[in-house]
Short mmCIF file of C-alpha atoms and ligand atoms in Angstrom, two decimals:
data_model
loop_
_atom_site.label_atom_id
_atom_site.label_comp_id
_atom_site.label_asym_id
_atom_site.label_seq_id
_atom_site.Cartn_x
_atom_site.Cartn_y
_atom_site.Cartn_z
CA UNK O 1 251.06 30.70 236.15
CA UNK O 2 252.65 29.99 239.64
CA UNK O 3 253.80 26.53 241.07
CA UNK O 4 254.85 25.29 244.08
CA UNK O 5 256.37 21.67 244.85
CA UNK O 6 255.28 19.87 248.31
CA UNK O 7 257.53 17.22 249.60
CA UNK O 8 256.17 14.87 251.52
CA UNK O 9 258.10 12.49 254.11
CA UNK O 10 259.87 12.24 257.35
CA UNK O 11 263.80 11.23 255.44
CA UNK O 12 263.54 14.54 254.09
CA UNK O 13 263.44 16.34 256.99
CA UNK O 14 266.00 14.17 258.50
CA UNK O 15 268.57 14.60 256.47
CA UNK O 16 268.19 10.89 255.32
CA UNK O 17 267.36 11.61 251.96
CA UNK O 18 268.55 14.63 249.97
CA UNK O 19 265.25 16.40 248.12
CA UNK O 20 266.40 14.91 244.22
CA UNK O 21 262.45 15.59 243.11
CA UNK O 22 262.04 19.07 244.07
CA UNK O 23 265.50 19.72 242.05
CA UNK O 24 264.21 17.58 239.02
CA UNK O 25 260.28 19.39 238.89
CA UNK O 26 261.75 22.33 239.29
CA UNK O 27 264.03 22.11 236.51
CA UNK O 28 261.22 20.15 234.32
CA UNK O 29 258.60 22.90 234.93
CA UNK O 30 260.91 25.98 234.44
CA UNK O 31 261.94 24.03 230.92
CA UNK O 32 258.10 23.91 229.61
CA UNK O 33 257.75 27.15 230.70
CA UNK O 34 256.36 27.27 234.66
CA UNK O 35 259.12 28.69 237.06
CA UNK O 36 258.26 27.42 240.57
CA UNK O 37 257.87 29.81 243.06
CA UNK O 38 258.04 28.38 246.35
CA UNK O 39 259.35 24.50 247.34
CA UNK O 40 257.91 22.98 250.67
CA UNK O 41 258.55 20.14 252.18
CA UNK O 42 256.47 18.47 255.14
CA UNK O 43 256.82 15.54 257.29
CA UNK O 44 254.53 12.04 257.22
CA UNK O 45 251.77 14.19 259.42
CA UNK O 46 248.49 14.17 258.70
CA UNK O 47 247.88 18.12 260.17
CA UNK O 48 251.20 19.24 258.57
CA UNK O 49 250.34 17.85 254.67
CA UNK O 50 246.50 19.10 254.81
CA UNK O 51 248.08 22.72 256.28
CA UNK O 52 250.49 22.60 253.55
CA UNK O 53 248.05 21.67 250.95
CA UNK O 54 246.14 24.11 251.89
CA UNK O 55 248.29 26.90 251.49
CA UNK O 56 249.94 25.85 248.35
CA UNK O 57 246.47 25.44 246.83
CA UNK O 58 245.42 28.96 247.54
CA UNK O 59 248.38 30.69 246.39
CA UNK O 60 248.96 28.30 243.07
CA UNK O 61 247.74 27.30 240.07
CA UNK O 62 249.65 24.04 240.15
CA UNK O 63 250.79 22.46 242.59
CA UNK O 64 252.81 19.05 242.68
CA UNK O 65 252.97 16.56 246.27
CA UNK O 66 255.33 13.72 245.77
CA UNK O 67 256.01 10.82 248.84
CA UNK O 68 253.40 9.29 250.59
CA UNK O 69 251.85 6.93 248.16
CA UNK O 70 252.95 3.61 248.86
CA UNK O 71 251.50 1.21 250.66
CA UNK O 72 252.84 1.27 254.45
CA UNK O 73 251.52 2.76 257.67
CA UNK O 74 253.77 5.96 257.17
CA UNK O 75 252.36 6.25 254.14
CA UNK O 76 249.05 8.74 254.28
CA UNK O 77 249.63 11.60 251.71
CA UNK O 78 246.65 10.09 249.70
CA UNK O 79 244.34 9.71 252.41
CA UNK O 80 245.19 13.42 253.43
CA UNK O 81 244.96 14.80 249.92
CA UNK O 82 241.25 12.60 249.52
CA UNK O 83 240.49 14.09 252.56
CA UNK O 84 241.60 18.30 251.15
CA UNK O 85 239.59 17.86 248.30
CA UNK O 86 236.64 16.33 250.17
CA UNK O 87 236.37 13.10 248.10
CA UNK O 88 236.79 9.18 248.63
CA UNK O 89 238.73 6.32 247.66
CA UNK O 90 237.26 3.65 245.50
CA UNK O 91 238.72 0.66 243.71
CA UNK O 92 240.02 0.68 240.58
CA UNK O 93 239.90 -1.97 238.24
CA UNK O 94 242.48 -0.24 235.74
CA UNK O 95 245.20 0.47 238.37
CA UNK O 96 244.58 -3.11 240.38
CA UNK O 97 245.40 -4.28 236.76
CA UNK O 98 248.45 -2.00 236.18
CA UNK O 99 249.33 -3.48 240.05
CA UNK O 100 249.33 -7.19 239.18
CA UNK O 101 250.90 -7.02 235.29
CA UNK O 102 253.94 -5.30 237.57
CA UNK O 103 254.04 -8.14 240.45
CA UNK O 104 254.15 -10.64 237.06
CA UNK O 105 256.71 -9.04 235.66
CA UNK O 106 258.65 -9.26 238.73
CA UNK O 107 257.52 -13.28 239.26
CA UNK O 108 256.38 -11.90 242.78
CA UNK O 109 253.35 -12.15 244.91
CA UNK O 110 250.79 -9.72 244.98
CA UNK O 111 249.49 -9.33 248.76
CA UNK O 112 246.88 -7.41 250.35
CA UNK O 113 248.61 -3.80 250.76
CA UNK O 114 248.92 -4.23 247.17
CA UNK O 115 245.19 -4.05 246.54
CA UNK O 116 244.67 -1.49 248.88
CA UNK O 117 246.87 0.40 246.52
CA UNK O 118 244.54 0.06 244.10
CA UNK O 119 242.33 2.62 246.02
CA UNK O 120 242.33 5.87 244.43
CA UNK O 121 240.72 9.20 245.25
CA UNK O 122 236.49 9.10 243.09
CA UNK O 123 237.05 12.47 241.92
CA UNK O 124 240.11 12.86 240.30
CA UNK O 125 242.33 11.43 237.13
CA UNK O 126 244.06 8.45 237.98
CA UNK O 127 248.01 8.92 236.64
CA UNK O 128 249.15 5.60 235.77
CA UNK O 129 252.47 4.19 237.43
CA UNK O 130 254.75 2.04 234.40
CA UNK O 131 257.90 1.56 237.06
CA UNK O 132 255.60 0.53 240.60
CA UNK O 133 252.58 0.40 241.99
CA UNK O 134 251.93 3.52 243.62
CA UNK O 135 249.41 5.63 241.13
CA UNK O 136 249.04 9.53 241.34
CA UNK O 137 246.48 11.84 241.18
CA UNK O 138 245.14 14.54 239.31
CA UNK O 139 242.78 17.10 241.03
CA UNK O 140 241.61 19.77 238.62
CA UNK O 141 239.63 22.60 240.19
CA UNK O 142 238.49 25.92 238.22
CA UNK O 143 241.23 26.05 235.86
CA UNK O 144 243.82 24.78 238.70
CA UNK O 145 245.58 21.71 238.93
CA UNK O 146 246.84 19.60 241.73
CA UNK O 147 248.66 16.35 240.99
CA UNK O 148 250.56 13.28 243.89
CA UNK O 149 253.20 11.21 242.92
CA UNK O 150 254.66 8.80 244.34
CA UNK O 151 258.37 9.47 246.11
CA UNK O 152 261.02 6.66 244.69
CA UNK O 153 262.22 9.10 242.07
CA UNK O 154 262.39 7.10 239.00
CA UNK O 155 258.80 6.50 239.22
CA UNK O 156 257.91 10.11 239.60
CA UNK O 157 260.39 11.18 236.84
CA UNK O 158 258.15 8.87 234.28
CA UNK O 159 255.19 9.88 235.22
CA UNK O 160 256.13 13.86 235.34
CA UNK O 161 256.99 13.40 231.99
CA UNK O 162 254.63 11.09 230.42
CA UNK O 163 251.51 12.99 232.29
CA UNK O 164 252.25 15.63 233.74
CA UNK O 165 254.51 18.12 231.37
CA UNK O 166 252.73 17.13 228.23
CA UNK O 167 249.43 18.27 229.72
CA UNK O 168 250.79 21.63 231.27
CA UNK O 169 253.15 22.43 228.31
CA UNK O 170 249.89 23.80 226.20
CA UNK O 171 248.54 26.13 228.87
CA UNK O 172 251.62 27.81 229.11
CA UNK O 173 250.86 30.88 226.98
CA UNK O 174 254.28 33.26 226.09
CA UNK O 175 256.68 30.70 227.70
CA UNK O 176 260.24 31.95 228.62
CA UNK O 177 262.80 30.64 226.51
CA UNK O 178 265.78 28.97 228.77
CA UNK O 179 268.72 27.68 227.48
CA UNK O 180 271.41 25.82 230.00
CA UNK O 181 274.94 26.26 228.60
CA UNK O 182 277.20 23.10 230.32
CA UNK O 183 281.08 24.87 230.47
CA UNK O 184 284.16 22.94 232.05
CA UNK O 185 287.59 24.14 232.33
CA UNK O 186 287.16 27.38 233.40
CA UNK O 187 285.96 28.84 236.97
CA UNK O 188 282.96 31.26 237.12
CA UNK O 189 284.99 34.49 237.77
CA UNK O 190 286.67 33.62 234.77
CA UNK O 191 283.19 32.75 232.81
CA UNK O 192 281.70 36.25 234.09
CA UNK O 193 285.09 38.71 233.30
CA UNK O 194 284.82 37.34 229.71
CA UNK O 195 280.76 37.70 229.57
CA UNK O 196 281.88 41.38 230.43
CA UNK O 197 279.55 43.29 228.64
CA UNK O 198 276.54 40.90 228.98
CA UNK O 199 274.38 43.35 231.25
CA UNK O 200 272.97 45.24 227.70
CA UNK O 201 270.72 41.96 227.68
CA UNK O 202 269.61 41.62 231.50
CA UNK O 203 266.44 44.23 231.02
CA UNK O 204 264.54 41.22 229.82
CA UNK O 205 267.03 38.06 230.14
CA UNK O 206 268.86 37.51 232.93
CA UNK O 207 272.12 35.19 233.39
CA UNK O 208 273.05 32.35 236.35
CA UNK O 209 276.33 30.81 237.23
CA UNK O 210 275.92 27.36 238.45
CA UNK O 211 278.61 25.39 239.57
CA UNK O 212 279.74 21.98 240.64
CA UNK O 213 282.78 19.82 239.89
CA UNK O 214 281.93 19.04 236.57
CA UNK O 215 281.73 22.94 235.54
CA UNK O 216 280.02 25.73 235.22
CA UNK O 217 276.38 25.80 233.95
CA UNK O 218 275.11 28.26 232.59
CA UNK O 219 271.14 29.34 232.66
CA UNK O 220 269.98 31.44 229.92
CA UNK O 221 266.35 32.82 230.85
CA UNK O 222 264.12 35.41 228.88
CA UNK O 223 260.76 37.06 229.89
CA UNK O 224 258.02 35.39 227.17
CA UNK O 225 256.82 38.90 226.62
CA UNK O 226 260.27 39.28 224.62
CA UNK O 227 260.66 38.46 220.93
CA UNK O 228 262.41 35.14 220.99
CA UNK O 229 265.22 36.80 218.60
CA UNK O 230 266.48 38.74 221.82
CA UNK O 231 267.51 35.57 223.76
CA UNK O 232 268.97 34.12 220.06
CA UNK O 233 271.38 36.97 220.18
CA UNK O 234 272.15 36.93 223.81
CA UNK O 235 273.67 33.17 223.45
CA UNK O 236 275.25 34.48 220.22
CA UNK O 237 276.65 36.67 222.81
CA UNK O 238 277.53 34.38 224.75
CA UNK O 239 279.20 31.97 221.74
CA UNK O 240 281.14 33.98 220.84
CA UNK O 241 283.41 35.07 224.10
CA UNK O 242 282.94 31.83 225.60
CA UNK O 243 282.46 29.36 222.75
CA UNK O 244 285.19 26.60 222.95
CA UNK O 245 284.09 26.56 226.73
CA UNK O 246 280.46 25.19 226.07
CA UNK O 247 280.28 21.59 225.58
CA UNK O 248 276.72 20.80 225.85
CA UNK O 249 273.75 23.38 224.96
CA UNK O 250 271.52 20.03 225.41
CA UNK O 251 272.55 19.40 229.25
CA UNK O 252 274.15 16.61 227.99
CA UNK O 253 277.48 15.10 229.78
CA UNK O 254 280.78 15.35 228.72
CA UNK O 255 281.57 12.15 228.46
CA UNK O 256 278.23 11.52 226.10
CA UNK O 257 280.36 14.63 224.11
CA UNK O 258 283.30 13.13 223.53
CA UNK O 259 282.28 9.60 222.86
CA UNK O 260 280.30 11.55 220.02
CA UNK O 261 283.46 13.01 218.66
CA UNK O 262 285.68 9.83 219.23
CA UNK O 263 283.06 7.84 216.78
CA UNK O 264 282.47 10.81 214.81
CA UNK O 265 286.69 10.93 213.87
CA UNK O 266 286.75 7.49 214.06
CA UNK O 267 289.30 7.80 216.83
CA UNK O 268 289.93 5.48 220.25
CA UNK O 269 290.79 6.12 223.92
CA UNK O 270 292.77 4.35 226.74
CA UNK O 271 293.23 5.66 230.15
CA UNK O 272 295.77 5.38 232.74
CA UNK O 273 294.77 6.72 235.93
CA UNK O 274 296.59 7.22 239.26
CA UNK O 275 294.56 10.25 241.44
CA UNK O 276 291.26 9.72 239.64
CA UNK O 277 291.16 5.94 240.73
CA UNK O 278 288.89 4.65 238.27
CA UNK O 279 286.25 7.38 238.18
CA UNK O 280 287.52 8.48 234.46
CA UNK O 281 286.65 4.95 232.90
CA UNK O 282 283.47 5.63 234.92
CA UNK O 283 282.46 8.64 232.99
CA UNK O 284 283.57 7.28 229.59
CA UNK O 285 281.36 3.56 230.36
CA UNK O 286 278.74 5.50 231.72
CA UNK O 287 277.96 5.69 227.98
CA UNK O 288 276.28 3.64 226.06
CA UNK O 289 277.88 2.47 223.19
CA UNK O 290 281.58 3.55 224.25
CA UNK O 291 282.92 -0.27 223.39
CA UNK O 292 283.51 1.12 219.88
CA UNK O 293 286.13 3.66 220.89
CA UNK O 294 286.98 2.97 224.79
CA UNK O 295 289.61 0.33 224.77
CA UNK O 296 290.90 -0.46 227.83
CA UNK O 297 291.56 1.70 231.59
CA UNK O 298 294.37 0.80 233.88
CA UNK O 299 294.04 2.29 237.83
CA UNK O 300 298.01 2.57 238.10
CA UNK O 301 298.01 3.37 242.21
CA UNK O 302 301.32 3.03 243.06
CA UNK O 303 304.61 3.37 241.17
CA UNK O 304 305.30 -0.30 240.45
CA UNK O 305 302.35 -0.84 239.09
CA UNK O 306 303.16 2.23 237.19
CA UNK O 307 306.35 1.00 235.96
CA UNK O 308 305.10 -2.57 235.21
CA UNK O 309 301.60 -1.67 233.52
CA UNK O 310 302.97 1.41 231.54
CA UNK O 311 306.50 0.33 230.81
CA UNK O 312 307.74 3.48 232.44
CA UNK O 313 311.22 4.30 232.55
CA UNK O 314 311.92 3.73 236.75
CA UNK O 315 314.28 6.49 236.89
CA UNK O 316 311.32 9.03 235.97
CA UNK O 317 309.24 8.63 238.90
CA UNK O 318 312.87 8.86 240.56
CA UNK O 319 313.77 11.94 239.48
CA UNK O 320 310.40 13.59 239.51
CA UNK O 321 307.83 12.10 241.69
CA UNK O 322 304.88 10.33 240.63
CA UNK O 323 302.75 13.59 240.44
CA UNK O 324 305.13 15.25 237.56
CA UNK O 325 304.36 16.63 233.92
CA UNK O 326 307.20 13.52 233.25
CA UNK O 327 305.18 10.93 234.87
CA UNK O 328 301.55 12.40 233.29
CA UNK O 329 303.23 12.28 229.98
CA UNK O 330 304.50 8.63 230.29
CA UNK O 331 301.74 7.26 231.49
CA UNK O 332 299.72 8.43 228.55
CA UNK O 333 302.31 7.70 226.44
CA UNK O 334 302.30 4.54 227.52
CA UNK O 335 299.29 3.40 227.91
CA UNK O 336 298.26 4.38 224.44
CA UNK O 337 301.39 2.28 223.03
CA UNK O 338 299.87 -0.75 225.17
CA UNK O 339 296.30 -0.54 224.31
CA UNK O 340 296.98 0.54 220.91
CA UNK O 341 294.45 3.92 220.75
CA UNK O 342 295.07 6.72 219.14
CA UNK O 343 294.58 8.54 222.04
CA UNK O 344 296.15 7.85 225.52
CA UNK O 345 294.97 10.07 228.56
CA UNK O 346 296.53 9.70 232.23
CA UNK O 347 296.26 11.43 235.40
CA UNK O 348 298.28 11.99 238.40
CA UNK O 349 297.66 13.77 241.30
CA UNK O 350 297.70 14.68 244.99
CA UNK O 351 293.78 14.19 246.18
CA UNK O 352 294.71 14.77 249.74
CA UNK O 353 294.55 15.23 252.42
CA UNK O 354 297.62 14.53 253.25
CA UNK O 355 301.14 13.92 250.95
CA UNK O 356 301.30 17.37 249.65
CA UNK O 357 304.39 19.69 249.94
CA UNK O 358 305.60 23.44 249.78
CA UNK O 359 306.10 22.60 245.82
CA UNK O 360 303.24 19.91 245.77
CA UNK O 361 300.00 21.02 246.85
CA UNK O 362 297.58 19.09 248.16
CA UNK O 363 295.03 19.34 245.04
CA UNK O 364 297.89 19.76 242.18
CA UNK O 365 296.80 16.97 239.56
CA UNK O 366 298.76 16.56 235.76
CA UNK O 367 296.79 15.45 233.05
CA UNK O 368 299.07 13.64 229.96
CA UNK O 369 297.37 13.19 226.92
CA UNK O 370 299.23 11.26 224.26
CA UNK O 371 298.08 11.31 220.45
CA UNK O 372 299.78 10.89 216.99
CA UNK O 373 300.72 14.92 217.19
CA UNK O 374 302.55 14.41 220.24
CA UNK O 375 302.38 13.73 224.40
CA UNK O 376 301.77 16.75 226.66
CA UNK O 377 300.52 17.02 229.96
CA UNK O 378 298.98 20.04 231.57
CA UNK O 379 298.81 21.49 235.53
CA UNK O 380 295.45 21.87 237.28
CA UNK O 381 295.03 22.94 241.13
CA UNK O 382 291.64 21.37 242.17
CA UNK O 383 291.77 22.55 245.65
CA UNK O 384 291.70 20.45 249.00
CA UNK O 385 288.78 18.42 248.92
CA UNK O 386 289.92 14.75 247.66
CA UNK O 387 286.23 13.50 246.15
CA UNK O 388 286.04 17.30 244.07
CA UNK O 389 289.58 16.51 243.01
CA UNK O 390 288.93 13.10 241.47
CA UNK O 391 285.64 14.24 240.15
CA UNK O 392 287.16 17.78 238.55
CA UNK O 393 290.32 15.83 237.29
CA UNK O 394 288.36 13.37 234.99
CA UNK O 395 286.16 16.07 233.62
CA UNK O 396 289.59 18.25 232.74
CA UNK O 397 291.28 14.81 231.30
CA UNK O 398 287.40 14.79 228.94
CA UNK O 399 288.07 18.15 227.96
CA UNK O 400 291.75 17.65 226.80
CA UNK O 401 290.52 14.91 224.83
CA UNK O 402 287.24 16.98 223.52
CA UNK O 403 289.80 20.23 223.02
CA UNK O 404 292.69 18.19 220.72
CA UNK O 405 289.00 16.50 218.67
CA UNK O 406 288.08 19.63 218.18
CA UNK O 407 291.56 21.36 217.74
CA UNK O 408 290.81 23.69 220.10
CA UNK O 409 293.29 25.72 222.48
CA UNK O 410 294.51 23.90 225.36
CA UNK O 411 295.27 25.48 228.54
CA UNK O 412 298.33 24.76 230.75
CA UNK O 413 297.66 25.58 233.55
CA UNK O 414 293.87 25.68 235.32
CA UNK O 415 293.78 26.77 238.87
CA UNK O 416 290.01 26.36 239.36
CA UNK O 417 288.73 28.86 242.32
CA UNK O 418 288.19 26.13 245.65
CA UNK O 419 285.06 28.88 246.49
CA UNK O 420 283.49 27.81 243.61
CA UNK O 421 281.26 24.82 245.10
P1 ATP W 1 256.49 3.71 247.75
O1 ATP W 1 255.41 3.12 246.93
O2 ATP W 1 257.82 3.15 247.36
O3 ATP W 1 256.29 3.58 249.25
P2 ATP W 1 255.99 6.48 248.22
O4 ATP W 1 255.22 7.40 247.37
O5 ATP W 1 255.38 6.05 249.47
O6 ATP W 1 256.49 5.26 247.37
P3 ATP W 1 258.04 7.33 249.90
O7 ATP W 1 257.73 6.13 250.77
O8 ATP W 1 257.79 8.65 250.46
O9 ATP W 1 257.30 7.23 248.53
O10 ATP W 1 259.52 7.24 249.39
C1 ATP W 1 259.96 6.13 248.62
C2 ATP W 1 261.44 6.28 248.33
O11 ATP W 1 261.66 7.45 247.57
C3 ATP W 1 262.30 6.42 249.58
O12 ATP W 1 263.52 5.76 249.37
C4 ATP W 1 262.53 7.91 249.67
O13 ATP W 1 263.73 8.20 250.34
C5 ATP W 1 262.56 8.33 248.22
N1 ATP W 1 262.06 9.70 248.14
C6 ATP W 1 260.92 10.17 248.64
N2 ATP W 1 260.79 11.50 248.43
C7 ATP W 1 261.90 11.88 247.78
C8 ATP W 1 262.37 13.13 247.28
N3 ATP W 1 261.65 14.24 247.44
N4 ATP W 1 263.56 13.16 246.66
C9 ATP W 1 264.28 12.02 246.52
N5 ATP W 1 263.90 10.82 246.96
C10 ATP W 1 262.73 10.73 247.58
MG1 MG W 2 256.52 4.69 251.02
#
């Protein structure tokens, strides 16, 4: 079964909006089953979508238009789809319903492009829009299936999951089992010289690095003609050379990890960040629940704040500079004697671009963790770019935390490769 995804608007071609629903289908049909085999995206142009749809449609079995539903001028993708399949709009009661419960919800007026909306192509299934008013469409033809959604991606992420993965899941027969394996902490030369060995599997699996500044992912895919056992013993493979590495198998983010263990062991956190500037407390609060173990997050910026907030000893910033294993270690020391955690986590670093040195890098960040067994603070190099520093730094300051939870091994010092993304 072949897919393709067709992208429909002007932004996208203009650089104005970066393609987030090709990424997300893509990754929601592979997961059921349907790897997509070619992604297109088209401007708001009559000619251009119909050409597109045309060619999609004769070399697919599914294929999936999103952009172009709502309701102003430079929006025609549903006239031009009514128009492929050689049907016509009528009203519908059920979505001019579904239209006006929304504009109550919102205590706003319904006007006239609204009901216009409620136009929807005679011969196909209407797919029902919970988050706006734009609906989508289902064309089925001999077996195939085309479906529209509507752009604003929160309203196509509902509706590719409440329609249309539930009804493609079943016709999937021999799906591929895929696995993504979330590692942080260690860069993707490092990942593959300690998979050495993992070729024996690729006949009928094969194995993709995928990095950004939170890690490396890992995707695990194998053929559905394979006896599911084959891709068990690949990740058992993979577990066990690269185990304490993993921290998700369910995609899930490290912070959501390591509030899990924090609650788990009945433990609590405190941060006190210099280079990271707030964006640690931002992973940690990005989860739900985290009041019952995050207690409090300082932004420490500049060494008097340092000294005042964290009770530092002046002559240590003195002596060492404010980017020091000294200064990590205080600052975690300290701000887990003022918040009263068990844990205390700090970071210190030079994002750049400027204020590094011959001995002090631009992109050389210490990470001080503080906890009942002792303070220690470890070296990273994150490379030049200031917004992968800040964003790397508080994923390694997670991991120390997730690593001493777990007692696993800490490493001291992580130069992550600046090649890797
Ligand atoms: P609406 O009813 O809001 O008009 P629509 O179906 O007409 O929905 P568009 O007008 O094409 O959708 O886009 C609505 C919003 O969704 C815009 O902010 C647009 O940038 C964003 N958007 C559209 N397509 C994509 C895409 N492929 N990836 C991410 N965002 C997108
Ligand atoms: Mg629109």
């Amino acid at each position: 079964m072949t897919a393709e995804i067709l992208s429909i608007g002007d932004e996208l071609l203009f650089g104005q909006t970066i393609n987030t629903n090709a990424a997300f289908l893509g990754e929601q049909l592979l997961s059921v089953g349907i790897p997509v085999s070619r992604a297109t995206t088209v401007g708001d142009a009559k000619e251009a979508i119909l050409r597109a749809c045309e060619r999609a449609w004769a070399e697919n079995d599914i294929v999936i238009a999103t952009g172009g539903l709502g309701p102003t001028h430079d929006d025609i993708t549903r006239d031009a789809v009514t128009a492929f399949f050689s049907s016509t709009l009528v009203f519908s009661e059920l979505v001019f319903a579904d239209i006006r419960s929304f504009f109550d919800r919102l205590r706003r007026p319904l006007l006239d492009v609204h009901r216009d909306q409620a136009m929807v192509p005679r011969d196909a299934h209407v797919i029902r829009n919970a988050k706006g008013t734009a609906p989508g469409s289902h064309f089925s033809r001999n077996g195939k299936h085309f479906f529209t959604l509507p752009g604003v991606p929160h309203e196509m992420t509902k509706m590719t999951k409440s329609y249309i993965l539930p009804l493609l899941q079943p016709l999937v027969r021999n799906p591929p089992c895929v696995t993504v394996l979330m590692t942080t902490g260690i860069p993707e030369s490092r990942l593959a010289a300690r998979l050495e060995g993992a070729e024996k599997y690729f006949d009928s699996s094969s194995l993709a690095y995928l990095p950004d500044p939170r890690g490396v992912r890992l995707r695990i895919l194998s053929g559905g003609d394979i006896a599911p056992s084959h891709h068990t013993e690949f990740l058992e493979f993979i577990r066990e050379r690269i185990g304490e590495c993993i921290y998700s198998e369910e995609s899930a983010a490290l912070g959501e990890v390591v509030g899990r263990l924090l609650r788990e062991k009945r433990e609590s956190l405190a941060v006190a960040e210099s280079c990271t500037g707030g964006s640690l407390a931002d992973l940690i609060t990005d989860v739900p629940g985290c009041s019952e173990y995050f207690n409090l997050g300082v932004v420490a910026y500049s060494n008097r704040s340092k000294l005042e907030l964290l009770g530092m000893d002046p002559d240590l910033i003195e002596q060492h500079g404010a980017v020091s294993p000294e200064v990590a270690r205080a600052m975690a020391a300290g701000i887990r004697r003022r918040a009263g955690t068990s844990i205390g986590l700090s970071t210190t670093g030079i994002a750049g671009p400027s204020g590094g040195s011959a001995l002090k890098q631009v992109g050389l960040v210490w990470i001080g963790i503080s906890t009942d067994s002792g303070t220690a603070a470890f070296r990273y190099h994150f490379g030049e770019d200031r917004i992968r520093t800040k964003k790397r730094s508080g994923q390694a300051a997670l991991d120390l935390v997730r690593r001493h939870l777990l007692g696993l091994p800490m490493e001291s010092d992580i130069v992550v490769e600046t090649s890797a993304s």
